[in-house]
Amino acid sequence: MKNYVSCLVLISFLYLKGHVHAQSENVNVFLGSSGDHGQLSPAASSPFHQLSIVPQTNPTLHMGYEYLAKEVVGFTHNRFEGVGCKGSGGLILVKPFLGDKDTKIPLQKRREKASPGSYEIEFKEGIGAKIAVDGNFGIHEYTFPKGKKGLSIDLAHAFNGAFVNNKYEIKDGLILGALRAKTTCNVGIYTIYYAISLNHVVDMAVEGDKLRMHLANNVEKSEFRIAFSAVDIAYARKTLEDHNTMDYARLKQKSVANWDRYLSAIQVEGDPEREKLFYSLFYRTMQSPYKISEADGKYRGTDGEIHQDELPRFHGWAIWDNYKTQLPLLELAFPQYYQAIVSSISDLYRYGKHDFAGRYEPANSVRTEHAAVVLLDAKGKGYEIHLDEIRDSLIKDTSRFDFSKPDKYLEAAYDMWTMSQLFEGEESDHYFNRAMTYKKVWEKHFKDLKRNDVDRMSARDMYQGTIRQYRWNVPFDVLGLVKLAEGKTAFTEQLDDFFDNHYFNRANEPDMQSPTLYYSSAKPWRYQSLVHELALDTVIQYYFNDNSRGIDAHIDRIYKNEPKAFVRTMDDDAGAMSGWFVMTAIGLHQPLIGEPIYYLNVPFFSKVTLANNGKPLVIKVLNFSDRNRYIKSVKLNGKDLGRVWIKHEELAAGGELVIEASNQSTTYGFDSIWISNANIKEGV
């Protein structure tokens, strides 16, 4: 079979030729890496690949790294960026040491620096480390003082007690193995196949999964080289051997060039500091899912078996968290890759889908609820979802939908509506009728806001949210929601109460799309100002991810380009939160994932260009100013659009979208706003 992946990379980047900017220079990889403000790390990583290398510090965070910590216990080789459950990943701990043996005493950080694809650190002990990653291959380049020295490797190391087992052999001077660990939240099990080589080793001590290598006394520079595969050891070894002549400097250069290609998929022009924030957050949306297929198209499914296809495959999902933001953003930024992502999600139904994870995950993963919603959305955007092949599995999956709790009921109703759109005839009617039963639950649990538990986190056994926050979660039938709220006037008053009194929770996803509801209210203009306020201004936040409503508010900007980046306890959740900012910054949000419609707002930059797979889409803002947050007019390719929403097919065609901004609210386009209406199926 031809090397499809290499061809895909070539084709994908031809449209960027001559337009690749050094956007990696605008990325601050330390954003969100201190405290519980994002759960991010400055790891050397590659776009959409699982191998990521960074120190494990003492004390540590979910990511194994704390920006302010001075003690380093070693370097680990994977992590799931931005997710909770006390950390995920942290496999294969490597520590350089001086003297006859490694001790449990941590190394002391003197200084560090990092950028996309690379990480460098100097220790007070005189040891230095430079790390670069590109794809499934990485290099540690260590510098030592003269004298006794070595490296220790713990092949049984994982965050949060997640290690399951490891089988390895030392062959031809290489360490070759398969390591199994528990997935995020310790629900399922994934396997990483690895190959490791070292140079200047004079002796090795092996005690189970712990290895200690001594290096020659006169050696001042040594390399630790590692390759990953999600298929088998042979592929990991081949990747390692294919990079035999690659040194650290060239690998870093290659990795930076790769990051620049990806980051150049969206070009923004405006305030330099805001550009840096934008690209630092855009970078965060490209950490996962992970590419799990090899160059010949082979990959492992969730059934544990090896399969093959021309399209690459991805795994490592946090769909419940990021289906509203990160995945739609990836489609806009990388339409040339999105079919591969869609086919990978479809594979879950083909080979074994779990709400969280199963025993044979090909990569670390979090959760997959609302995967069908993503497939419906992709279908509406012109992608193949392989419906005939996964029909039975989709139907079987509905038997797991949870209607036992108020929040779960609304979420399950969304999935049922999705099924009604995917199927036809009696099947469609069945799912549609089931979806519409949400109204009884909404009236029972969410209508009355005078009950004393409506502001309490996890009241009525709900998940990380309040009654006020979850009550908006009916994106497929906003017109019905307005009616349940007793009409547009009452609906608007309830929205105002929600936002004016700071019941909105930006620390988590349940009410993330609620600002879009203003386009269905009597004050549609407030959507245009609200998204700017949330993204750029100081906010008042009372709710936190320890399931509490604080006595005192957290008052700050949500998005800051610094280690303490987000609202306290706010995880980035695999690019979900970063994706919201990026989408808002370019002026586009989908009010309903499953319908290829975007609401418009004034972008944060005077000019935004999406590469758009060879059909550039240029978004320009006339009268640009931070004070001008309202839409005065919209023109698409020179013609007045007459609305404040746009179709996916119009974006995909490319061209020029010109948004004229104003510092005063207007009525432009408000007589023709698209509003979701589930009852349209009944001809209402």
mmCIF file of C-alpha atoms in Angstrom, residues 286-529:
data_model
loop_
_atom_site.group_PDB
_atom_site.id
_atom_site.type_symbol
_atom_site.label_atom_id
_atom_site.label_comp_id
_atom_site.label_asym_id
_atom_site.label_seq_id
_atom_site.Cartn_x
_atom_site.Cartn_y
_atom_site.Cartn_z
ATOM 1 C CA MET A 286 -4.015 20.608 18.907
ATOM 2 C CA GLN A 287 -2.709 18.326 21.652
ATOM 3 C CA SER A 288 -5.347 15.624 21.146
ATOM 4 C CA PRO A 289 -6.853 13.437 19.766
ATOM 5 C CA TYR A 290 -3.732 11.404 19.024
ATOM 6 C CA LYS A 291 -2.804 9.901 15.670
ATOM 7 C CA ILE A 292 -2.661 6.136 16.236
ATOM 8 C CA SER A 293 -2.168 4.773 12.710
ATOM 9 C CA GLU A 294 1.164 4.021 11.083
ATOM 10 C CA ALA A 295 2.424 5.115 7.660
ATOM 11 C CA ASP A 296 1.044 1.992 5.964
ATOM 12 C CA GLY A 297 -2.431 2.646 7.395
ATOM 13 C CA LYS A 298 -2.406 0.015 10.145
ATOM 14 C CA TYR A 299 -4.005 0.880 13.470
ATOM 15 C CA ARG A 300 -5.552 -0.820 16.469
ATOM 16 C CA GLY A 301 -9.243 -0.507 17.184
ATOM 17 C CA THR A 302 -10.961 -0.528 20.539
ATOM 18 C CA ASP A 303 -11.420 -4.267 19.991
ATOM 19 C CA GLY A 304 -7.667 -4.688 20.427
ATOM 20 C CA GLU A 305 -7.253 -5.929 16.856
ATOM 21 C CA ILE A 306 -5.140 -4.456 14.064
ATOM 22 C CA HIS A 307 -7.038 -2.882 11.158
ATOM 23 C CA GLN A 308 -5.934 -1.008 8.052
ATOM 24 C CA ASP A 309 -7.285 1.877 6.027
ATOM 25 C CA GLU A 310 -6.030 4.614 3.736
ATOM 26 C CA LEU A 311 -7.283 7.330 6.053
ATOM 27 C CA PRO A 312 -5.243 7.959 9.205
ATOM 28 C CA ARG A 313 -6.889 7.148 12.524
ATOM 29 C CA PHE A 314 -7.034 9.095 15.786
ATOM 30 C CA HIS A 315 -7.897 8.207 19.356
ATOM 31 C CA GLY A 316 -7.823 9.870 22.760
ATOM 32 C CA TRP A 317 -11.250 11.426 23.173
ATOM 33 C CA ALA A 318 -12.840 13.924 25.548
ATOM 34 C CA ILE A 319 -15.984 14.381 23.471
ATOM 35 C CA TRP A 320 -18.347 15.266 26.335
ATOM 36 C CA ASP A 321 -15.969 18.119 27.160
ATOM 37 C CA ASN A 322 -15.018 19.458 23.762
ATOM 38 C CA TYR A 323 -17.693 18.535 21.207
ATOM 39 C CA LYS A 324 -19.128 22.079 21.382
ATOM 40 C CA THR A 325 -15.857 23.913 20.769
ATOM 41 C CA GLN A 326 -12.626 22.061 20.023
ATOM 42 C CA LEU A 327 -14.009 19.613 17.467
ATOM 43 C CA PRO A 328 -15.932 22.260 15.476
ATOM 44 C CA LEU A 329 -12.781 24.386 15.559
ATOM 45 C CA LEU A 330 -10.660 21.540 14.200
ATOM 46 C CA GLU A 331 -13.102 21.189 11.317
ATOM 47 C CA LEU A 332 -12.800 24.887 10.481
ATOM 48 C CA ALA A 333 -9.023 24.965 10.866
ATOM 49 C CA PHE A 334 -8.168 21.584 9.326
ATOM 50 C CA PRO A 335 -10.951 20.388 7.003
ATOM 51 C CA GLN A 336 -8.337 18.281 5.188
ATOM 52 C CA TYR A 337 -7.921 16.151 8.332
ATOM 53 C CA TYR A 338 -11.459 16.143 9.619
ATOM 54 C CA GLN A 339 -12.673 13.152 7.606
ATOM 55 C CA ALA A 340 -9.992 11.095 9.357
ATOM 56 C CA ILE A 341 -11.239 12.329 12.735
ATOM 57 C CA VAL A 342 -14.846 11.576 11.790
ATOM 58 C CA SER A 343 -13.951 8.082 10.583
ATOM 59 C CA SER A 344 -12.073 7.495 13.826
ATOM 60 C CA ILE A 345 -15.133 8.450 15.884
ATOM 61 C CA SER A 346 -17.275 6.233 13.665
ATOM 62 C CA ASP A 347 -14.846 3.385 14.388
ATOM 63 C CA LEU A 348 -15.836 3.549 18.055
ATOM 64 C CA TYR A 349 -19.237 2.194 17.088
ATOM 65 C CA ARG A 350 -17.653 -0.377 14.785
ATOM 66 C CA TYR A 351 -15.069 -1.824 17.184
ATOM 67 C CA GLY A 352 -16.400 -1.058 20.647
ATOM 68 C CA LYS A 353 -17.591 2.201 22.137
ATOM 69 C CA HIS A 354 -17.643 2.928 25.848
ATOM 70 C CA ASP A 355 -18.931 6.093 27.494
ATOM 71 C CA PHE A 356 -15.495 6.402 29.052
ATOM 72 C CA ALA A 357 -13.040 3.655 28.102
ATOM 73 C CA GLY A 358 -12.656 -0.106 27.737
ATOM 74 C CA ARG A 359 -9.923 -2.700 28.125
ATOM 75 C CA TYR A 360 -8.304 -2.224 24.710
ATOM 76 C CA GLU A 361 -7.973 1.498 24.110
ATOM 77 C CA PRO A 362 -5.248 2.228 21.520
ATOM 78 C CA ALA A 363 -4.343 5.450 23.349
ATOM 79 C CA ASN A 364 -5.138 7.231 26.578
ATOM 80 C CA SER A 365 -8.717 8.508 26.489
ATOM 81 C CA VAL A 366 -11.350 10.232 28.630
ATOM 82 C CA ARG A 367 -14.956 9.904 27.434
ATOM 83 C CA THR A 368 -17.100 9.627 24.313
ATOM 84 C CA GLU A 369 -20.632 10.700 25.199
ATOM 85 C CA HIS A 370 -22.322 12.675 22.381
ATOM 86 C CA ALA A 371 -20.172 11.006 19.727
ATOM 87 C CA ALA A 372 -23.336 10.581 17.642
ATOM 88 C CA VAL A 373 -23.914 14.328 17.853
ATOM 89 C CA VAL A 374 -20.444 14.869 16.365
ATOM 90 C CA LEU A 375 -21.230 12.410 13.571
ATOM 91 C CA LEU A 376 -24.505 14.148 12.754
ATOM 92 C CA ASP A 377 -22.676 17.466 12.702
ATOM 93 C CA ALA A 378 -20.042 16.046 10.365
ATOM 94 C CA LYS A 379 -22.711 14.596 8.080
ATOM 95 C CA GLY A 380 -24.309 18.033 7.760
ATOM 96 C CA LYS A 381 -20.915 19.449 6.797
ATOM 97 C CA GLY A 382 -20.423 16.938 4.011
ATOM 98 C CA TYR A 383 -18.307 14.244 5.659
ATOM 99 C CA GLU A 384 -18.917 10.500 5.386
ATOM 100 C CA ILE A 385 -19.989 8.983 8.710
ATOM 101 C CA HIS A 386 -20.401 5.345 7.512
ATOM 102 C CA LEU A 387 -23.954 5.194 8.873
ATOM 103 C CA ASP A 388 -24.890 1.885 7.214
ATOM 104 C CA GLU A 389 -21.913 0.154 8.815
ATOM 105 C CA ILE A 390 -22.551 1.397 12.352
ATOM 106 C CA ARG A 391 -26.348 1.552 12.412
ATOM 107 C CA ASP A 392 -26.836 -1.405 14.788
ATOM 108 C CA SER A 393 -24.150 -0.181 17.149
ATOM 109 C CA LEU A 394 -25.637 3.322 17.226
ATOM 110 C CA ILE A 395 -29.000 1.858 18.167
ATOM 111 C CA LYS A 396 -27.420 -0.387 20.798
ATOM 112 C CA ASP A 397 -25.652 2.613 22.286
ATOM 113 C CA THR A 398 -28.988 4.269 23.035
ATOM 114 C CA SER A 399 -29.700 1.519 25.583
ATOM 115 C CA ARG A 400 -26.968 3.044 27.759
ATOM 116 C CA PHE A 401 -28.417 6.549 27.758
ATOM 117 C CA ASP A 402 -29.046 7.690 31.312
ATOM 118 C CA PHE A 403 -32.447 9.252 31.996
ATOM 119 C CA SER A 404 -32.199 8.851 35.769
ATOM 120 C CA LYS A 405 -31.111 12.386 36.705
ATOM 121 C CA PRO A 406 -32.331 15.794 35.508
ATOM 122 C CA ASP A 407 -29.079 16.768 33.783
ATOM 123 C CA LYS A 408 -28.575 13.328 32.278
ATOM 124 C CA TYR A 409 -32.137 13.386 30.980
ATOM 125 C CA LEU A 410 -31.544 16.581 29.009
ATOM 126 C CA GLU A 411 -28.289 15.226 27.616
ATOM 127 C CA ALA A 412 -29.916 11.928 26.632
ATOM 128 C CA ALA A 413 -32.755 13.836 24.977
ATOM 129 C CA TYR A 414 -30.165 15.651 22.839
ATOM 130 C CA ASP A 415 -28.763 12.280 21.757
ATOM 131 C CA MET A 416 -32.264 11.004 21.006
ATOM 132 C CA TRP A 417 -32.931 14.055 18.848
ATOM 133 C CA THR A 418 -29.635 13.309 17.095
ATOM 134 C CA MET A 419 -30.766 9.768 16.355
ATOM 135 C CA SER A 420 -34.016 11.123 14.924
ATOM 136 C CA GLN A 421 -31.988 13.197 12.477
ATOM 137 C CA LEU A 422 -29.716 10.311 11.494
ATOM 138 C CA PHE A 423 -32.546 7.873 10.801
ATOM 139 C CA GLU A 424 -35.745 8.012 8.787
ATOM 140 C CA GLY A 425 -39.322 6.821 8.986
ATOM 141 C CA GLU A 426 -40.612 5.066 12.094
ATOM 142 C CA GLU A 427 -37.149 4.853 13.635
ATOM 143 C CA SER A 428 -36.781 8.592 13.339
ATOM 144 C CA ASP A 429 -40.217 9.195 14.815
ATOM 145 C CA HIS A 430 -39.445 6.913 17.763
ATOM 146 C CA TYR A 431 -36.305 8.800 18.720
ATOM 147 C CA PHE A 432 -37.881 12.167 18.094
ATOM 148 C CA ASN A 433 -40.804 11.407 20.403
ATOM 149 C CA ARG A 434 -38.404 10.193 23.065
ATOM 150 C CA ALA A 435 -36.371 13.386 22.758
ATOM 151 C CA MET A 436 -39.405 15.589 23.180
ATOM 152 C CA THR A 437 -40.188 14.068 26.577
ATOM 153 C CA TYR A 438 -37.526 16.444 27.880
ATOM 154 C CA LYS A 439 -40.324 18.982 28.334
ATOM 155 C CA LYS A 440 -41.892 17.104 31.240
ATOM 156 C CA VAL A 441 -38.560 16.866 33.029
ATOM 157 C CA TRP A 442 -37.765 20.512 32.322
ATOM 158 C CA GLU A 443 -41.068 21.639 33.810
ATOM 159 C CA LYS A 444 -40.596 19.402 36.846
ATOM 160 C CA HIS A 445 -36.967 20.246 37.671
ATOM 161 C CA PHE A 446 -35.859 23.358 35.814
ATOM 162 C CA LYS A 447 -38.795 25.722 35.533
ATOM 163 C CA ASP A 448 -39.167 26.721 39.175
ATOM 164 C CA LEU A 449 -36.200 28.872 40.211
ATOM 165 C CA LYS A 450 -37.566 29.612 43.672
ATOM 166 C CA ARG A 451 -36.593 26.274 45.178
ATOM 167 C CA ASN A 452 -33.730 26.517 47.642
ATOM 168 C CA ASP A 453 -31.324 24.212 45.798
ATOM 169 C CA VAL A 454 -31.268 25.839 42.352
ATOM 170 C CA ASP A 455 -27.892 27.482 43.005
ATOM 171 C CA ARG A 456 -26.237 24.488 44.675
ATOM 172 C CA MET A 457 -23.618 22.570 42.712
ATOM 173 C CA SER A 458 -24.645 18.976 41.986
ATOM 174 C CA ALA A 459 -28.091 19.421 43.535
ATOM 175 C CA ARG A 460 -30.452 16.521 42.777
ATOM 176 C CA ASP A 461 -27.389 14.378 42.059
ATOM 177 C CA MET A 462 -26.432 16.285 38.919
ATOM 178 C CA TYR A 463 -22.890 16.350 37.546
ATOM 179 C CA GLN A 464 -20.755 19.432 38.249
ATOM 180 C CA GLY A 465 -23.494 21.980 37.698
ATOM 181 C CA THR A 466 -26.582 23.652 39.116
ATOM 182 C CA ILE A 467 -30.235 23.692 38.118
ATOM 183 C CA ARG A 468 -29.725 27.212 36.769
ATOM 184 C CA GLN A 469 -26.804 26.092 34.622
ATOM 185 C CA TYR A 470 -28.263 22.883 33.222
ATOM 186 C CA ARG A 471 -31.706 24.314 32.457
ATOM 187 C CA TRP A 472 -30.373 25.887 29.241
ATOM 188 C CA ASN A 473 -29.083 22.580 27.930
ATOM 189 C CA VAL A 474 -31.700 21.992 25.221
ATOM 190 C CA PRO A 475 -29.802 23.254 22.163
ATOM 191 C CA PHE A 476 -31.883 21.212 19.722
ATOM 192 C CA ASP A 477 -35.150 22.937 20.675
ATOM 193 C CA VAL A 478 -34.485 26.494 21.769
ATOM 194 C CA LEU A 479 -37.855 27.623 20.419
ATOM 195 C CA GLY A 480 -39.457 25.034 22.677
ATOM 196 C CA LEU A 481 -37.319 26.232 25.560
ATOM 197 C CA VAL A 482 -38.543 29.787 25.043
ATOM 198 C CA LYS A 483 -42.131 28.554 25.191
ATOM 199 C CA LEU A 484 -41.452 26.543 28.370
ATOM 200 C CA ALA A 485 -40.049 29.728 29.929
ATOM 201 C CA GLU A 486 -43.394 31.441 29.213
ATOM 202 C CA GLY A 487 -42.370 33.356 26.121
ATOM 203 C CA LYS A 488 -39.563 35.561 24.817
ATOM 204 C CA THR A 489 -39.961 38.311 27.434
ATOM 205 C CA ALA A 490 -39.772 35.912 30.381
ATOM 206 C CA PHE A 491 -36.984 33.958 28.652
ATOM 207 C CA THR A 492 -34.969 37.178 28.283
ATOM 208 C CA GLU A 493 -35.529 38.145 31.910
ATOM 209 C CA GLN A 494 -34.307 34.727 33.021
ATOM 210 C CA LEU A 495 -31.199 35.010 30.831
ATOM 211 C CA ASP A 496 -30.481 38.467 32.236
ATOM 212 C CA ASP A 497 -30.883 37.152 35.762
ATOM 213 C CA PHE A 498 -28.516 34.278 34.975
ATOM 214 C CA PHE A 499 -25.720 36.453 33.648
ATOM 215 C CA ASP A 500 -26.263 39.648 35.658
ATOM 216 C CA ASN A 501 -26.150 37.721 38.930
ATOM 217 C CA HIS A 502 -23.173 35.600 37.906
ATOM 218 C CA TYR A 503 -24.832 32.202 37.943
ATOM 219 C CA PHE A 504 -22.918 31.334 34.767
ATOM 220 C CA ASN A 505 -20.088 28.855 35.396
ATOM 221 C CA ARG A 506 -17.058 29.244 33.163
ATOM 222 C CA ALA A 507 -15.104 26.638 35.125
ATOM 223 C CA ASN A 508 -16.898 23.810 33.320
ATOM 224 C CA GLU A 509 -18.824 22.915 30.168
ATOM 225 C CA PRO A 510 -22.517 22.333 31.087
ATOM 226 C CA ASP A 511 -23.603 25.916 30.351
ATOM 227 C CA MET A 512 -20.837 26.796 27.904
ATOM 228 C CA GLN A 513 -23.196 27.493 24.994
ATOM 229 C CA SER A 514 -25.737 29.486 27.029
ATOM 230 C CA PRO A 515 -24.560 32.896 25.714
ATOM 231 C CA THR A 516 -25.828 31.891 22.251
ATOM 232 C CA LEU A 517 -29.368 31.844 23.672
ATOM 233 C CA TYR A 518 -29.434 35.641 23.577
ATOM 234 C CA TYR A 519 -29.919 35.374 19.808
ATOM 235 C CA SER A 520 -33.277 33.767 20.662
ATOM 236 C CA SER A 521 -34.216 36.464 23.170
ATOM 237 C CA ALA A 522 -35.659 39.966 23.070
ATOM 238 C CA LYS A 523 -32.085 41.275 23.407
ATOM 239 C CA PRO A 524 -30.141 39.525 20.642
ATOM 240 C CA TRP A 525 -27.561 42.291 20.658
ATOM 241 C CA ARG A 526 -26.401 41.161 24.101
ATOM 242 C CA TYR A 527 -24.866 38.012 22.643
ATOM 243 C CA GLN A 528 -22.476 40.194 20.674
ATOM 244 C CA SER A 529 -21.279 42.095 23.733
#
